[in-house]
């Protein structure tokens, strides 16, 4: 199975910039990796023309209804979108998404056959208090409540320490390896299946090779280093 390179563009790019971005990346990233772009919803169709896999940064849990401003998993799937991120720390922090809501979103997405990248990770304080394993374990248990091992095949977990996102700081190789091993272990113990686990948080040209080569890492979720398409292409070239 190919390793994943997932690219979270967050709330960036204007229309012309998005057009230029898509033109720049077209045919430039080798197919050694499963590359998935997560642009703002307004650009999903534009990015679809790039030929890479495309996902949504967010999703509602209902298929239809009076939820002004939201995008449903049904709308995504019927628009040819295959992936969605759920539980990103910026959604948890700025939009007060809790584990209960995240669980509903995961269920809604899976019902529509969307693949889910579920983000989990500890804050700086939780890390200092040595609560990383407990936090991750609780987040996973709550986010995956009432989901069986069959549906779990469409779930990828991204280990994203909150303090590493956009900060330029990363955990040590050992910390990443331990967290990912731990996530795989608890999933295997609870569901008897192996799922893929990504690392996310301040991946850049200087650390991409090291991080991609850490044992058990099935790929990366990249934010800031994907905002400039030329930087992104040269960063992926390093691991190609
Ligand atoms: C992210 O937004 O998921 C992320 C990992 O961001 P950054 O690469 O900027 O830390």
mmCIF file of C-alpha atoms and ligand atoms in Angstrom:
data_model
loop_
_atom_site.group_PDB
_atom_site.id
_atom_site.type_symbol
_atom_site.label_atom_id
_atom_site.label_comp_id
_atom_site.label_asym_id
_atom_site.label_seq_id
_atom_site.Cartn_x
_atom_site.Cartn_y
_atom_site.Cartn_z
ATOM 1 C CA UNK A 1 0.000 0.000 0.000
ATOM 2 C CA UNK A 2 1.283 3.470 -0.902
ATOM 3 C CA UNK A 3 2.096 5.921 1.866
ATOM 4 C CA UNK A 4 -0.246 8.901 2.081
ATOM 5 C CA UNK A 5 0.653 12.552 1.594
ATOM 6 C CA UNK A 6 -2.407 14.538 2.702
ATOM 7 C CA UNK A 7 -2.353 18.290 2.161
ATOM 8 C CA UNK A 8 -4.524 20.604 4.235
ATOM 9 C CA UNK A 9 -4.669 23.985 2.522
ATOM 10 C CA UNK A 10 -6.806 25.396 5.342
ATOM 11 C CA UNK A 11 -8.605 28.712 4.541
ATOM 12 C CA UNK A 12 -6.129 29.910 1.938
ATOM 13 C CA UNK A 13 -5.967 30.993 -1.722
ATOM 14 C CA UNK A 14 -8.158 33.382 -3.695
ATOM 15 C CA UNK A 15 -9.798 32.211 -6.916
ATOM 16 C CA UNK A 16 -6.934 33.193 -9.240
ATOM 17 C CA UNK A 17 -4.393 31.735 -6.815
ATOM 18 C CA UNK A 18 -6.338 28.493 -6.686
ATOM 19 C CA UNK A 19 -6.372 28.308 -10.493
ATOM 20 C CA UNK A 20 -2.618 28.898 -10.560
ATOM 21 C CA UNK A 21 -2.069 26.359 -7.788
ATOM 22 C CA UNK A 22 -3.917 23.643 -9.710
ATOM 23 C CA UNK A 23 -1.980 24.439 -12.900
ATOM 24 C CA UNK A 24 1.305 24.341 -11.004
ATOM 25 C CA UNK A 25 0.762 20.950 -9.374
ATOM 26 C CA UNK A 26 -0.721 19.194 -12.400
ATOM 27 C CA UNK A 27 1.478 16.205 -13.338
ATOM 28 C CA UNK A 28 4.261 17.461 -11.046
ATOM 29 C CA UNK A 29 3.870 15.102 -8.082
ATOM 30 C CA UNK A 30 4.914 11.527 -8.682
ATOM 31 C CA UNK A 31 2.504 8.692 -7.987
ATOM 32 C CA UNK A 32 4.865 7.044 -5.505
ATOM 33 C CA UNK A 33 2.494 8.349 -2.833
ATOM 34 C CA UNK A 34 -1.262 8.582 -2.441
ATOM 35 C CA UNK A 35 -1.585 12.352 -2.657
ATOM 36 C CA UNK A 36 -4.799 13.908 -1.344
ATOM 37 C CA UNK A 37 -5.504 17.652 -1.459
ATOM 38 C CA UNK A 38 -7.893 19.230 1.027
ATOM 39 C CA UNK A 39 -8.658 22.716 -0.370
ATOM 40 C CA UNK A 40 -11.412 25.051 0.849
ATOM 41 C CA UNK A 41 -14.836 23.695 -0.139
ATOM 42 C CA UNK A 42 -15.334 26.416 -2.734
ATOM 43 C CA UNK A 43 -12.333 25.033 -4.680
ATOM 44 C CA UNK A 44 -13.082 21.306 -4.462
ATOM 45 C CA UNK A 45 -14.269 21.143 -8.064
ATOM 46 C CA UNK A 46 -11.330 23.185 -9.293
ATOM 47 C CA UNK A 47 -8.886 20.874 -7.539
ATOM 48 C CA UNK A 48 -10.693 17.811 -8.860
ATOM 49 C CA UNK A 49 -9.350 18.818 -12.288
ATOM 50 C CA UNK A 50 -5.803 18.423 -10.984
ATOM 51 C CA UNK A 51 -6.071 14.649 -11.254
ATOM 52 C CA UNK A 52 -5.104 14.056 -7.605
ATOM 53 C CA UNK A 53 -7.415 12.737 -4.929
ATOM 54 C CA UNK A 54 -9.477 15.412 -3.236
ATOM 55 C CA UNK A 55 -11.042 15.691 0.195
ATOM 56 C CA UNK A 56 -13.043 18.113 2.278
ATOM 57 C CA UNK A 57 -11.599 19.832 5.360
ATOM 58 C CA UNK A 58 -14.913 19.430 7.156
ATOM 59 C CA UNK A 59 -18.298 17.731 6.859
ATOM 60 C CA UNK A 60 -21.717 17.855 8.524
ATOM 61 C CA UNK A 61 -23.225 14.669 9.945
ATOM 62 C CA UNK A 62 -26.660 14.863 8.263
ATOM 63 C CA UNK A 63 -27.239 14.206 4.568
ATOM 64 C CA UNK A 64 -29.787 16.990 4.063
ATOM 65 C CA UNK A 65 -31.603 19.594 6.083
ATOM 66 C CA UNK A 66 -31.844 23.080 7.519
ATOM 67 C CA UNK A 67 -28.162 23.517 8.348
ATOM 68 C CA UNK A 68 -27.280 26.795 6.639
ATOM 69 C CA UNK A 69 -23.673 27.038 5.572
ATOM 70 C CA UNK A 70 -22.834 23.379 6.075
ATOM 71 C CA UNK A 71 -21.762 20.721 3.558
ATOM 72 C CA UNK A 72 -23.179 17.228 3.912
ATOM 73 C CA UNK A 73 -21.378 13.926 3.404
ATOM 74 C CA UNK A 74 -24.001 13.071 0.758
ATOM 75 C CA UNK A 75 -23.211 16.279 -1.126
ATOM 76 C CA UNK A 76 -19.508 15.493 -1.007
ATOM 77 C CA UNK A 77 -19.872 11.915 -2.165
ATOM 78 C CA UNK A 78 -22.264 12.767 -4.987
ATOM 79 C CA UNK A 79 -19.811 15.481 -6.096
ATOM 80 C CA UNK A 80 -17.059 12.904 -6.549
ATOM 81 C CA UNK A 81 -15.188 13.725 -3.338
ATOM 82 C CA UNK A 82 -13.733 10.666 -1.608
ATOM 83 C CA UNK A 83 -12.178 11.949 1.611
ATOM 84 C CA UNK A 84 -12.975 14.185 4.524
ATOM 85 C CA UNK A 85 -10.968 15.324 7.508
ATOM 86 C CA UNK A 86 -12.843 15.069 10.812
ATOM 87 C CA UNK A 87 -11.764 16.360 14.210
ATOM 88 C CA UNK A 88 -8.950 18.664 13.119
ATOM 89 C CA UNK A 89 -7.667 20.517 16.186
ATOM 90 C CA UNK A 90 -8.563 23.881 14.618
ATOM 91 C CA UNK A 91 -12.206 22.689 14.389
ATOM 92 C CA UNK A 92 -12.040 21.419 17.959
ATOM 93 C CA UNK A 93 -10.550 24.684 19.205
ATOM 94 C CA UNK A 94 -12.194 27.447 17.168
ATOM 95 C CA UNK A 95 -15.552 25.810 16.430
ATOM 96 C CA UNK A 96 -15.924 23.962 19.721
ATOM 97 C CA UNK A 97 -16.295 20.559 18.064
ATOM 98 C CA UNK A 98 -16.365 17.940 20.792
ATOM 99 C CA UNK A 99 -15.892 14.176 20.635
ATOM 100 C CA UNK A 100 -19.664 13.605 20.456
ATOM 101 C CA UNK A 101 -20.054 15.804 17.388
ATOM 102 C CA UNK A 102 -16.927 14.314 15.852
ATOM 103 C CA UNK A 103 -18.398 10.833 16.351
ATOM 104 C CA UNK A 104 -21.613 11.888 14.530
ATOM 105 C CA UNK A 105 -19.545 13.326 11.685
ATOM 106 C CA UNK A 106 -17.474 10.145 11.339
ATOM 107 C CA UNK A 107 -20.654 8.044 11.242
ATOM 108 C CA UNK A 108 -22.315 10.357 8.682
ATOM 109 C CA UNK A 109 -19.238 10.307 6.465
ATOM 110 C CA UNK A 110 -18.804 6.524 6.615
ATOM 111 C CA UNK A 111 -22.501 5.956 5.809
ATOM 112 C CA UNK A 112 -21.841 7.827 2.572
ATOM 113 C CA UNK A 113 -18.718 5.815 1.831
ATOM 114 C CA UNK A 114 -16.398 8.731 2.378
ATOM 115 C CA UNK A 115 -12.953 7.907 3.678
ATOM 116 C CA UNK A 116 -12.219 9.711 6.925
ATOM 117 C CA UNK A 117 -8.970 11.161 8.202
ATOM 118 C CA UNK A 118 -9.650 11.421 11.925
ATOM 119 C CA UNK A 119 -7.294 13.810 13.723
ATOM 120 C CA UNK A 120 -6.262 13.216 17.306
ATOM 121 C CA UNK A 121 -3.534 14.678 19.465
ATOM 122 C CA UNK A 122 -2.632 16.222 22.777
ATOM 123 C CA UNK A 123 -2.182 19.896 23.713
ATOM 124 C CA UNK A 124 1.067 21.281 25.057
ATOM 125 C CA UNK A 125 -0.245 21.145 28.612
ATOM 126 C CA UNK A 126 -1.483 17.569 28.263
ATOM 127 C CA UNK A 127 1.947 16.631 26.958
ATOM 128 C CA UNK A 128 3.671 18.256 29.938
ATOM 129 C CA UNK A 129 1.336 16.378 32.266
ATOM 130 C CA UNK A 130 2.285 13.126 30.455
ATOM 131 C CA UNK A 131 -1.317 12.577 29.413
ATOM 132 C CA UNK A 132 -0.656 12.004 25.699
ATOM 133 C CA UNK A 133 -1.660 8.325 25.670
ATOM 134 C CA UNK A 134 -4.786 8.937 27.748
ATOM 135 C CA UNK A 135 -5.910 11.865 25.583
ATOM 136 C CA UNK A 136 -5.372 9.999 22.324
ATOM 137 C CA UNK A 137 -7.054 6.879 23.639
ATOM 138 C CA UNK A 138 -10.139 8.831 24.834
ATOM 139 C CA UNK A 139 -10.385 10.812 21.593
ATOM 140 C CA UNK A 140 -10.265 7.631 19.533
ATOM 141 C CA UNK A 141 -12.711 5.714 21.701
ATOM 142 C CA UNK A 142 -15.259 8.566 21.654
ATOM 143 C CA UNK A 143 -14.851 9.432 17.971
ATOM 144 C CA UNK A 144 -15.321 5.810 16.950
ATOM 145 C CA UNK A 145 -18.250 4.965 19.225
ATOM 146 C CA UNK A 146 -20.798 2.673 17.508
ATOM 147 C CA UNK A 147 -18.515 2.132 14.515
ATOM 148 C CA UNK A 148 -17.664 -1.486 13.720
ATOM 149 C CA UNK A 149 -14.477 -2.951 12.368
ATOM 150 C CA UNK A 150 -15.966 -3.289 8.874
ATOM 151 C CA UNK A 151 -16.568 0.477 8.627
ATOM 152 C CA UNK A 152 -13.258 1.208 10.262
ATOM 153 C CA UNK A 153 -11.502 0.090 7.078
ATOM 154 C CA UNK A 154 -12.337 3.547 5.699
ATOM 155 C CA UNK A 155 -10.807 5.383 8.639
ATOM 156 C CA UNK A 156 -7.250 6.698 8.717
ATOM 157 C CA UNK A 157 -6.036 8.291 11.915
ATOM 158 C CA UNK A 158 -3.754 11.324 11.880
ATOM 159 C CA UNK A 159 -1.681 11.819 15.009
ATOM 160 C CA UNK A 160 -1.390 15.586 15.209
ATOM 161 C CA UNK A 161 -0.030 16.985 18.469
ATOM 162 C CA UNK A 162 -1.855 20.317 18.827
ATOM 163 C CA UNK A 163 1.341 22.073 19.930
ATOM 164 C CA UNK A 164 3.139 20.963 16.754
ATOM 165 C CA UNK A 165 0.556 22.335 14.310
ATOM 166 C CA UNK A 166 1.793 25.472 12.576
ATOM 167 C CA UNK A 167 4.413 26.006 15.300
ATOM 168 C CA UNK A 168 7.585 24.762 13.603
ATOM 169 C CA UNK A 169 8.009 22.349 16.520
ATOM 170 C CA UNK A 170 7.839 18.592 16.146
ATOM 171 C CA UNK A 171 7.994 15.671 18.559
ATOM 172 C CA UNK A 172 11.117 13.524 18.552
ATOM 173 C CA UNK A 173 11.319 10.499 16.258
ATOM 174 C CA UNK A 174 10.770 8.279 19.284
ATOM 175 C CA UNK A 175 7.700 10.213 20.433
ATOM 176 C CA UNK A 176 6.119 9.958 16.974
ATOM 177 C CA UNK A 177 6.953 6.259 16.726
ATOM 178 C CA UNK A 178 5.544 5.574 20.199
ATOM 179 C CA UNK A 179 2.303 7.491 19.597
ATOM 180 C CA UNK A 180 1.683 5.789 16.279
ATOM 181 C CA UNK A 181 2.477 2.354 17.678
ATOM 182 C CA UNK A 182 0.111 3.047 20.565
ATOM 183 C CA UNK A 183 -2.732 4.117 18.237
ATOM 184 C CA UNK A 184 -2.285 1.002 16.093
ATOM 185 C CA UNK A 185 -2.210 -1.151 19.200
ATOM 186 C CA UNK A 186 -5.443 0.160 20.701
ATOM 187 C CA UNK A 187 -7.257 -0.109 17.385
ATOM 188 C CA UNK A 188 -6.037 -3.674 16.927
ATOM 189 C CA UNK A 189 -7.023 -4.615 20.474
ATOM 190 C CA UNK A 190 -10.518 -3.144 20.116
ATOM 191 C CA UNK A 191 -11.326 -3.988 16.512
ATOM 192 C CA UNK A 192 -8.896 -6.677 15.442
ATOM 193 C CA UNK A 193 -7.851 -4.742 12.347
ATOM 194 C CA UNK A 194 -4.808 -2.781 11.261
ATOM 195 C CA UNK A 195 -5.463 0.775 10.193
ATOM 196 C CA UNK A 196 -3.235 3.399 8.701
ATOM 197 C CA UNK A 197 -1.875 6.170 10.908
ATOM 198 C CA UNK A 198 -0.369 9.432 9.670
ATOM 199 C CA UNK A 199 1.745 12.020 11.437
ATOM 200 C CA UNK A 200 0.863 15.727 11.145
ATOM 201 C CA UNK A 201 2.415 18.886 12.600
ATOM 202 C CA UNK A 202 5.073 21.186 11.100
ATOM 203 C CA UNK A 203 6.290 18.783 8.427
ATOM 204 C CA UNK A 204 8.677 20.674 6.127
ATOM 205 C CA UNK A 205 11.588 20.185 3.732
ATOM 206 C CA UNK A 206 14.019 19.671 6.607
ATOM 207 C CA UNK A 207 12.159 16.899 8.414
ATOM 208 C CA UNK A 208 9.960 15.204 5.797
ATOM 209 C CA UNK A 209 12.443 12.430 5.022
ATOM 210 C CA UNK A 210 13.063 11.580 8.663
ATOM 211 C CA UNK A 211 9.354 11.595 9.511
ATOM 212 C CA UNK A 212 8.300 9.512 6.506
ATOM 213 C CA UNK A 213 10.900 6.914 7.469
ATOM 214 C CA UNK A 214 9.810 6.529 11.100
ATOM 215 C CA UNK A 215 8.669 2.996 11.773
ATOM 216 C CA UNK A 216 4.901 2.472 11.383
ATOM 217 C CA UNK A 217 4.273 5.928 9.878
ATOM 218 C CA UNK A 218 1.874 5.412 6.969
ATOM 219 C CA UNK A 219 2.127 8.960 5.716
ATOM 220 C CA UNK A 220 1.838 12.612 6.638
ATOM 221 C CA UNK A 221 -0.768 15.333 6.965
ATOM 222 C CA UNK A 222 0.784 18.636 5.929
ATOM 223 C CA UNK A 223 -0.607 22.141 6.463
ATOM 224 C CA UNK A 224 1.608 25.215 6.060
ATOM 225 C CA UNK A 225 4.180 23.513 3.834
ATOM 226 C CA UNK A 226 1.484 22.909 1.228
ATOM 227 C CA UNK A 227 0.416 26.554 0.857
ATOM 228 C CA UNK A 228 3.043 27.304 -1.794
ATOM 229 C CA UNK A 229 2.746 24.737 -4.601
ATOM 230 C CA UNK A 230 6.375 25.098 -5.714
ATOM 231 C CA UNK A 231 7.647 24.523 -2.172
ATOM 232 C CA UNK A 232 5.300 21.536 -1.898
ATOM 233 C CA UNK A 233 6.564 19.979 -5.136
ATOM 234 C CA UNK A 234 10.200 20.371 -4.094
ATOM 235 C CA UNK A 235 9.413 18.987 -0.638
ATOM 236 C CA UNK A 236 7.817 15.846 -2.038
ATOM 237 C CA UNK A 237 10.729 15.487 -4.495
ATOM 238 C CA UNK A 238 12.980 14.984 -1.457
ATOM 239 C CA UNK A 239 11.187 11.748 -0.546
ATOM 240 C CA UNK A 240 10.588 10.536 -4.091
HETATM 241 C C1 LIG B 1 -2.531 20.607 9.823
HETATM 242 O O1 LIG B 1 -3.172 21.653 9.674
HETATM 243 O O2 LIG B 1 -3.102 19.509 9.855
HETATM 244 C C2 LIG B 1 -1.075 20.703 9.964
HETATM 245 C C3 LIG B 1 -0.378 19.621 10.180
HETATM 246 O O3 LIG B 1 -0.550 21.965 9.867
HETATM 247 P P1 LIG B 1 1.014 22.347 9.815
HETATM 248 O O4 LIG B 1 1.662 21.423 8.814
HETATM 249 O O5 LIG B 1 1.019 23.764 9.402
HETATM 250 O O6 LIG B 1 1.559 22.121 11.180
#
